[in-house]
Coordinates of C-alpha atoms in Angstrom, one line a residue:
M1 CA 75.2 107.0 81.1
A2 CA 72.6 105.8 84.1
S3 CA 71.6 101.9 83.6
S4 CA 69.0 101.8 81.3
R5 CA 67.9 98.7 82.5
K6 CA 67.3 96.9 79.1
N7 CA 69.4 93.5 79.5
R8 CA 69.9 92.2 82.8
A9 CA 72.9 93.7 84.7
L10 CA 76.0 92.6 86.7
Y11 CA 77.0 94.8 89.6
I12 CA 81.2 95.9 90.0
D13 CA 83.0 98.3 92.0
Q14 CA 85.4 100.3 90.5
E15 CA 88.2 98.3 91.6
A16 CA 85.9 95.1 89.2
V17 CA 86.3 98.1 86.7
S18 CA 90.2 99.2 86.3
A19 CA 91.4 95.5 86.3
L20 CA 88.6 95.3 83.5
T21 CA 90.1 98.5 81.7
L22 CA 93.9 97.5 82.3
L23 CA 92.8 94.0 80.9
K24 CA 91.1 95.3 77.7
S25 CA 93.6 97.5 77.2
G26 CA 96.1 94.9 76.7
M27 CA 97.9 96.2 80.1
L28 CA 98.3 93.1 81.2
S29 CA 99.2 90.5 78.7
P30 CA 99.9 87.8 78.1
V31 CA 96.4 88.0 79.3
T32 CA 94.0 89.3 76.9
A33 CA 90.7 88.3 78.5
L34 CA 88.8 86.9 81.1
M35 CA 89.5 83.1 81.7
N36 CA 87.4 80.9 81.4
E37 CA 87.7 77.6 84.2
K38 CA 89.8 74.8 82.0
Q39 CA 92.8 78.1 81.7
S40 CA 92.4 79.1 85.1
K41 CA 92.7 75.1 86.4
E42 CA 96.6 75.6 84.6
V43 CA 97.1 79.3 86.2
L44 CA 96.3 77.9 89.3
S45 CA 98.4 74.9 89.1
S46 CA 100.6 75.9 86.8
G47 CA 101.5 79.8 87.3
M48 CA 101.4 80.4 84.0
F49 CA 99.6 81.3 81.1
M50 CA 100.8 80.9 77.5
G51 CA 104.0 80.2 78.9
K52 CA 104.9 83.7 80.4
T53 CA 104.6 84.2 84.4
F54 CA 100.8 84.8 86.0
P55 CA 100.6 84.4 89.1
F56 CA 96.8 83.7 89.9
P57 CA 93.5 83.5 87.5
L58 CA 91.8 86.8 85.7
I59 CA 88.4 86.2 86.4
L60 CA 85.4 88.4 87.2
S61 CA 83.7 86.7 90.1
P62 CA 81.4 89.6 91.5
S63 CA 79.3 88.3 94.9
G64 CA 76.3 89.7 96.1
K65 CA 72.9 88.0 96.1
V66 CA 71.6 89.0 92.7
N67 CA 75.0 89.2 91.1
E68 CA 74.6 84.9 92.1
T69 CA 71.4 84.9 90.6
I70 CA 72.4 86.0 87.5
L71 CA 75.4 83.7 87.2
T72 CA 73.3 80.9 87.6
T73 CA 71.0 81.6 85.0
A74 CA 73.3 83.2 82.8
V75 CA 72.9 81.3 79.0
K76 CA 75.7 81.2 76.7
G77 CA 75.3 84.4 74.4
E78 CA 73.4 86.6 76.6
I79 CA 74.0 90.5 77.2
L80 CA 75.1 91.5 80.9
D81 CA 75.5 95.3 81.2
L82 CA 78.3 95.9 83.6
I83 CA 76.9 98.2 86.1
C84 CA 79.0 100.4 88.2
D85 CA 77.9 102.8 91.3
N86 CA 74.6 102.9 89.1
V87 CA 76.3 103.7 85.7
I88 CA 76.4 101.7 83.2
V89 CA 80.0 101.4 82.2
G90 CA 80.7 98.0 79.6
E91 CA 78.9 95.4 78.4
L92 CA 79.5 91.0 78.7
C93 CA 78.6 88.2 76.0
V94 CA 78.7 85.6 78.3
D95 CA 80.5 82.8 77.0
E96 CA 81.2 80.6 80.0
V97 CA 79.4 80.5 83.9
Y98 CA 81.6 78.6 86.5
P99 CA 82.1 77.8 90.1
I100 CA 85.3 78.7 92.0
D101 CA 86.6 78.3 96.0
P102 CA 86.7 82.5 97.2
R103 CA 89.9 81.0 99.9
E104 CA 92.1 79.4 97.1
R105 CA 91.2 82.4 95.5
L106 CA 92.8 84.6 98.0
H107 CA 95.3 82.2 99.1
Q108 CA 96.7 82.3 95.6
I109 CA 96.0 86.4 95.5
Y110 CA 97.5 86.8 99.1
G111 CA 99.5 84.3 100.3
T112 CA 96.7 83.7 102.8
E113 CA 93.5 82.9 103.4
D114 CA 93.4 84.3 106.8
L115 CA 90.6 87.3 107.2
S116 CA 92.5 89.1 109.9
H117 CA 94.5 91.0 107.6
P118 CA 92.7 93.5 106.1
G119 CA 93.0 93.2 102.4
V120 CA 92.4 89.7 102.7
S121 CA 88.9 90.3 104.4
A122 CA 88.5 93.2 102.0
T123 CA 88.8 91.3 99.1
H124 CA 87.3 88.6 100.0
K125 CA 83.9 90.0 100.8
R126 CA 83.8 91.4 96.9
L127 CA 84.2 87.7 96.3
G128 CA 81.7 85.7 94.7
K129 CA 81.3 82.0 93.8
Y130 CA 81.1 82.4 90.3
A131 CA 83.2 83.3 87.6
I132 CA 82.1 84.6 84.2
C133 CA 84.1 85.1 81.0
G134 CA 83.2 86.1 77.8
D135 CA 84.0 89.0 75.5
Y136 CA 83.5 92.5 77.0
S137 CA 82.8 96.6 76.4
I138 CA 84.5 99.0 79.1
D139 CA 85.8 102.4 78.5
L140 CA 89.4 102.4 77.4
T141 CA 90.3 106.2 77.1
S142 CA 91.7 106.6 80.5
V143 CA 94.8 104.2 79.5
Q144 CA 94.5 105.3 76.0
S145 CA 95.4 108.5 77.5
I146 CA 98.8 107.3 79.1
Q147 CA 99.8 105.9 76.4
E148 CA 99.4 108.7 73.8
M149 CA 101.4 111.1 77.2
L150 CA 103.6 108.4 77.6
A151 CA 104.8 108.2 73.8
Q152 CA 105.0 112.0 73.6
A153 CA 107.2 112.0 76.5
K154 CA 109.6 108.8 74.9
E155 CA 109.4 110.8 71.7
Q156 CA 110.0 114.6 73.3
I157 CA 113.7 113.7 74.1
G158 CA 114.5 110.5 71.8
A159 CA 114.4 108.0 75.0
Q160 CA 116.0 104.5 73.6
H161 CA 115.3 103.5 77.7
T162 CA 112.5 103.6 80.1
T163 CA 112.4 102.9 83.9
A164 CA 109.4 102.1 86.0
L165 CA 109.1 102.8 89.3
F166 CA 105.7 102.3 92.0
M167 CA 105.2 103.8 94.4
A168 CA 102.6 105.8 97.1
A169 CA 104.4 108.5 98.0
N170 CA 103.1 108.5 101.6
P171 CA 104.6 110.1 102.8
L172 CA 106.8 110.8 100.0
H173 CA 110.2 111.5 101.6
R174 CA 114.1 112.0 101.0
A175 CA 114.8 107.7 100.7
H176 CA 112.3 107.7 97.7
E177 CA 113.8 111.2 95.9
R178 CA 117.0 109.1 96.5
L179 CA 115.7 106.0 94.6
I180 CA 114.3 108.5 91.9
R181 CA 117.1 110.3 91.3
Q182 CA 119.7 107.3 91.6
S183 CA 116.8 105.2 88.8
L184 CA 117.7 108.5 86.4
E185 CA 121.1 107.5 86.4
R186 CA 121.1 104.5 84.5
T187 CA 117.6 105.6 82.3
D188 CA 116.2 108.3 79.8
L189 CA 112.8 107.9 80.8
I190 CA 110.8 108.1 84.5
V191 CA 107.5 106.4 84.5
I192 CA 106.4 106.5 88.3
F193 CA 103.2 104.5 89.1
L194 CA 101.7 106.0 91.3
L195 CA 99.2 104.4 92.9
K196 CA 95.6 105.0 93.3
P197 CA 94.1 102.3 96.6
Y198 CA 90.2 102.3 97.4
N199 CA 90.5 102.9 100.4
N200 CA 90.9 105.9 102.7
A201 CA 94.2 104.9 105.0
D202 CA 96.5 107.4 102.6
L203 CA 97.0 110.3 101.6
K204 CA 94.3 112.1 99.0
Y205 CA 95.5 111.3 95.8
E206 CA 95.6 114.8 94.8
L207 CA 97.9 115.9 97.6
R208 CA 100.4 113.3 97.2
Y209 CA 100.1 113.8 93.4
E210 CA 100.9 117.3 94.1
T211 CA 104.0 116.4 96.4
L212 CA 105.5 114.6 93.9
K213 CA 105.4 116.6 91.2
F214 CA 106.6 119.5 93.2
F215 CA 109.9 117.3 94.2
I216 CA 110.1 116.8 89.8
D217 CA 109.7 120.3 88.5
N218 CA 111.9 121.8 91.1
Y219 CA 114.5 118.9 91.6
L220 CA 114.7 117.4 88.4
P221 CA 115.7 117.4 85.2
H222 CA 112.7 118.6 82.5
N223 CA 110.9 116.6 81.1
R224 CA 113.1 113.0 81.9
V225 CA 110.2 111.5 84.7
V226 CA 106.7 111.7 84.2
I227 CA 104.1 110.4 86.7
V228 CA 100.6 107.9 85.4
P229 CA 98.4 107.3 87.9
L230 CA 97.8 103.4 88.9
E231 CA 94.4 102.4 90.1
S232 CA 95.7 100.2 93.0
S233 CA 93.0 97.7 92.7
Y234 CA 93.0 94.1 94.9
I235 CA 95.0 92.4 91.9
F236 CA 98.5 94.3 92.7
A237 CA 97.8 93.0 96.4
G238 CA 100.1 90.5 98.7
S239 CA 103.0 88.5 97.3
N240 CA 102.3 88.8 93.3
E241 CA 102.8 92.7 93.6
V242 CA 106.0 92.7 91.8
I243 CA 104.8 90.4 89.7
L244 CA 102.2 92.5 87.9
D245 CA 103.7 95.6 88.2
A246 CA 106.9 93.9 86.1
I247 CA 103.5 92.7 83.4
V248 CA 102.2 96.4 83.4
A249 CA 105.5 98.5 83.4
K250 CA 106.5 96.1 80.1
N251 CA 103.0 96.4 78.0
Y252 CA 103.2 99.7 78.7
G253 CA 106.4 100.2 77.1
C254 CA 109.1 99.6 80.0
D255 CA 112.0 98.2 79.8
R256 CA 113.4 98.5 83.3
L257 CA 111.5 98.0 86.6
M258 CA 113.6 99.6 89.2
I259 CA 112.1 98.5 93.1
G260 CA 113.4 98.8 97.2
Q261 CA 115.4 96.3 98.4
N262 CA 112.9 96.4 100.9
H263 CA 110.0 96.3 99.1
A264 CA 107.2 94.1 100.2
G265 CA 106.7 91.8 97.1
I266 CA 110.4 89.8 96.7
G267 CA 110.4 88.5 100.6
M268 CA 112.7 85.2 100.0
Y269 CA 111.8 81.7 100.5
Y270 CA 113.6 78.4 100.3
D271 CA 112.7 75.9 97.4
H272 CA 115.3 72.9 96.5
N273 CA 117.9 73.5 98.7
A274 CA 118.5 77.1 97.4
N275 CA 117.3 81.1 98.0
K276 CA 115.4 82.3 96.1
S277 CA 112.8 85.3 95.6
I278 CA 109.3 86.1 93.8
L279 CA 111.6 87.4 90.5
D280 CA 113.1 84.8 90.0
R281 CA 109.2 83.4 89.4
L282 CA 109.9 85.7 86.2
I283 CA 109.8 83.9 83.1
G284 CA 109.1 85.0 79.9
I285 CA 108.4 88.4 80.7
D286 CA 111.3 90.7 79.3
I287 CA 111.7 93.8 81.5
E288 CA 114.7 94.1 83.5
V289 CA 114.5 94.0 87.6
G290 CA 116.7 96.1 89.5
I291 CA 116.9 96.8 93.5
S292 CA 117.8 99.6 94.8
S293 CA 118.9 99.4 97.9
E294 CA 117.8 100.7 101.4
Y295 CA 118.6 103.9 102.1
V296 CA 119.2 105.9 105.7
Y297 CA 119.9 109.1 107.1
C298 CA 123.5 108.6 109.3
N299 CA 124.0 110.2 112.2
Q300 CA 127.6 109.8 112.0
C301 CA 127.9 110.4 108.3
K302 CA 125.4 112.8 108.6
T303 CA 123.7 112.1 105.5
L304 CA 121.5 110.1 103.6
V305 CA 123.7 107.2 102.9
S306 CA 122.9 103.0 101.5
I307 CA 123.3 99.9 104.4
Q308 CA 125.8 98.3 102.7
T309 CA 128.2 100.7 101.9
C310 CA 128.3 103.1 105.8
P311 CA 130.3 101.7 108.1
H312 CA 128.1 102.5 111.2
G313 CA 126.2 100.2 112.8
H314 CA 122.2 100.3 113.2
H315 CA 122.1 102.6 116.5
H316 CA 123.3 105.0 113.8
H317 CA 121.0 104.8 111.1
I318 CA 117.6 106.8 111.1
S319 CA 115.3 105.0 109.1
Y320 CA 112.1 105.9 106.4
H321 CA 109.2 104.5 107.9
S322 CA 106.6 106.2 105.1
E323 CA 104.0 105.0 108.2
S324 CA 105.6 106.6 111.2
I325 CA 105.9 109.7 109.1
L326 CA 102.8 109.7 108.1
E327 CA 102.2 109.7 112.2
L328 CA 104.3 112.9 113.0
M329 CA 101.8 114.7 110.2
R330 CA 98.4 113.6 110.8
Q331 CA 99.1 114.8 114.9
G332 CA 100.3 118.6 112.5
L333 CA 104.2 117.7 114.1
L334 CA 106.6 119.0 111.0
P335 CA 109.2 115.9 110.4
P336 CA 112.9 116.8 110.5
A337 CA 114.1 118.3 106.9
V338 CA 116.3 115.1 106.9
L339 CA 113.2 113.0 106.5
V340 CA 111.1 114.7 104.0
R341 CA 111.9 118.1 102.1
K342 CA 110.0 121.2 104.4
E343 CA 108.3 122.3 100.9
I344 CA 106.6 119.2 101.1
S345 CA 105.5 118.8 105.0
A346 CA 104.4 121.8 104.4
M347 CA 102.0 121.2 101.6
I348 CA 100.7 117.8 103.5
V349 CA 100.0 119.6 107.8
A350 CA 98.9 122.3 105.7
S351 CA 96.5 119.6 103.7
L352 CA 95.8 118.0 107.1
Y353 CA 95.2 121.0 109.1
P354 CA 92.8 123.4 106.6
N355 CA 92.4 126.8 108.6
R356 CA 94.8 125.7 111.9
F357 CA 95.6 129.4 113.1
K358 CA 92.7 131.9 114.0
N359 CA 94.9 135.1 112.6
L360 CA 98.0 133.6 110.4
S361 CA 99.0 137.4 109.2
K362 CA 99.8 138.2 112.5
L363 CA 101.5 135.5 113.7
Y364 CA 103.7 135.0 111.2
Y365 CA 104.7 139.4 110.8
D366 CA 105.9 138.3 114.2
I367 CA 107.5 135.5 114.7
M368 CA 109.2 135.6 111.5
P369 CA 111.4 137.3 109.5
V370 CA 109.9 139.9 106.6
N371 CA 111.2 142.2 104.1
G372 CA 108.5 145.1 105.8
L373 CA 106.3 145.2 103.1
L374 CA 102.3 144.1 103.7
E375 CA 102.2 140.6 101.3
E376 CA 99.3 137.5 101.5
H377 CA 101.4 134.5 103.2
T378 CA 99.2 130.9 102.8
E379 CA 99.7 128.4 105.2
K380 CA 102.3 126.7 103.1
D381 CA 104.1 129.3 103.2
F382 CA 103.7 129.9 107.2
Y383 CA 105.1 125.8 107.6
V384 CA 108.0 126.5 105.4
A385 CA 109.2 129.8 107.4
L386 CA 109.1 127.9 110.7
M387 CA 111.1 124.5 109.5
R388 CA 113.7 127.6 108.1
L389 CA 113.4 129.1 111.8
Y390 CA 113.6 125.0 113.2
Q391 CA 116.9 124.6 111.0
T392 CA 119.5 127.4 113.0
T393 CA 121.1 126.4 114.9
S394 CA 123.4 129.0 115.7
L395 CA 121.8 129.0 119.3
T396 CA 122.0 125.6 119.6

């Protein structure tokens, strides 16, 4: 609803709304409420909350002069409207307001305060100097609908084990497909948390969802994979991403989390004369974490292989780098089918270049084999047919 302005207001963004929704619905348990100053300091020093791993304080600290004025004059028990995009999204009853060190928070989230890092810079701009805690109300419909969907999916197949995968699928490539298939061999149900970031650097969420759903519907067992949208706010950024992924997956009812070996959040570090990873910090989060091998295409094996089992050197391997594959598509080129399934490439390139051809029908019938009937063809159909021609090798 539009702002009525009966109460004073805090102005927050969609990232804050997303985090507050997850928190209120219990998806970030053991944390179930905004932290006060004492709790915040304890988490900062220990990385623990109620005996369980939690990487940084969960606080609300909106930036801006208006917000700072409200925060520095708010009194305990005062009701504040929470406004996002000029719409009231909830109310907060003030319990405590306290100062924070924005740079300390940046370091806790990202492991660095370097403002040249785009994520650090973006988060720094939206961080204020004061945090507020207190009971609040917010619409939980989005999370509740996901919970209902997952409960129905489990009941439908009698799932005993559920595995979570977090991915951007930007774009969905063959290594993603292998990871999904490999995970499916060891579980009853897979929940793919498809990330929805708050920037324009990625393919649109709707397109990534469409390509992932195409793969699931056509090439995987029916009813054993579900897609869940996950708004990828700043709390999932940086070196703590895997920990937050594990917490969210557990609270959504998954008993296993599968991640890739080259996941940015599992880097090794040296502590007390031993090599450790971020996963060694998972305490009290009752979920099994599996790490998949890195997959490459080997031009000697002529197939997708694990680098752990392929006997050939790196000079025979083609890696699946999403940014490079996406760069080809942005230039209007169809990646080789060993990198991306041709139907998925066609869907993406057709979306990136709508109405690209002056006379698509003539072009299609001039260079493609047809059955003689006049048919309507989309740009996606054209790209799929073109890829089939690329894969014809009898004259090469």
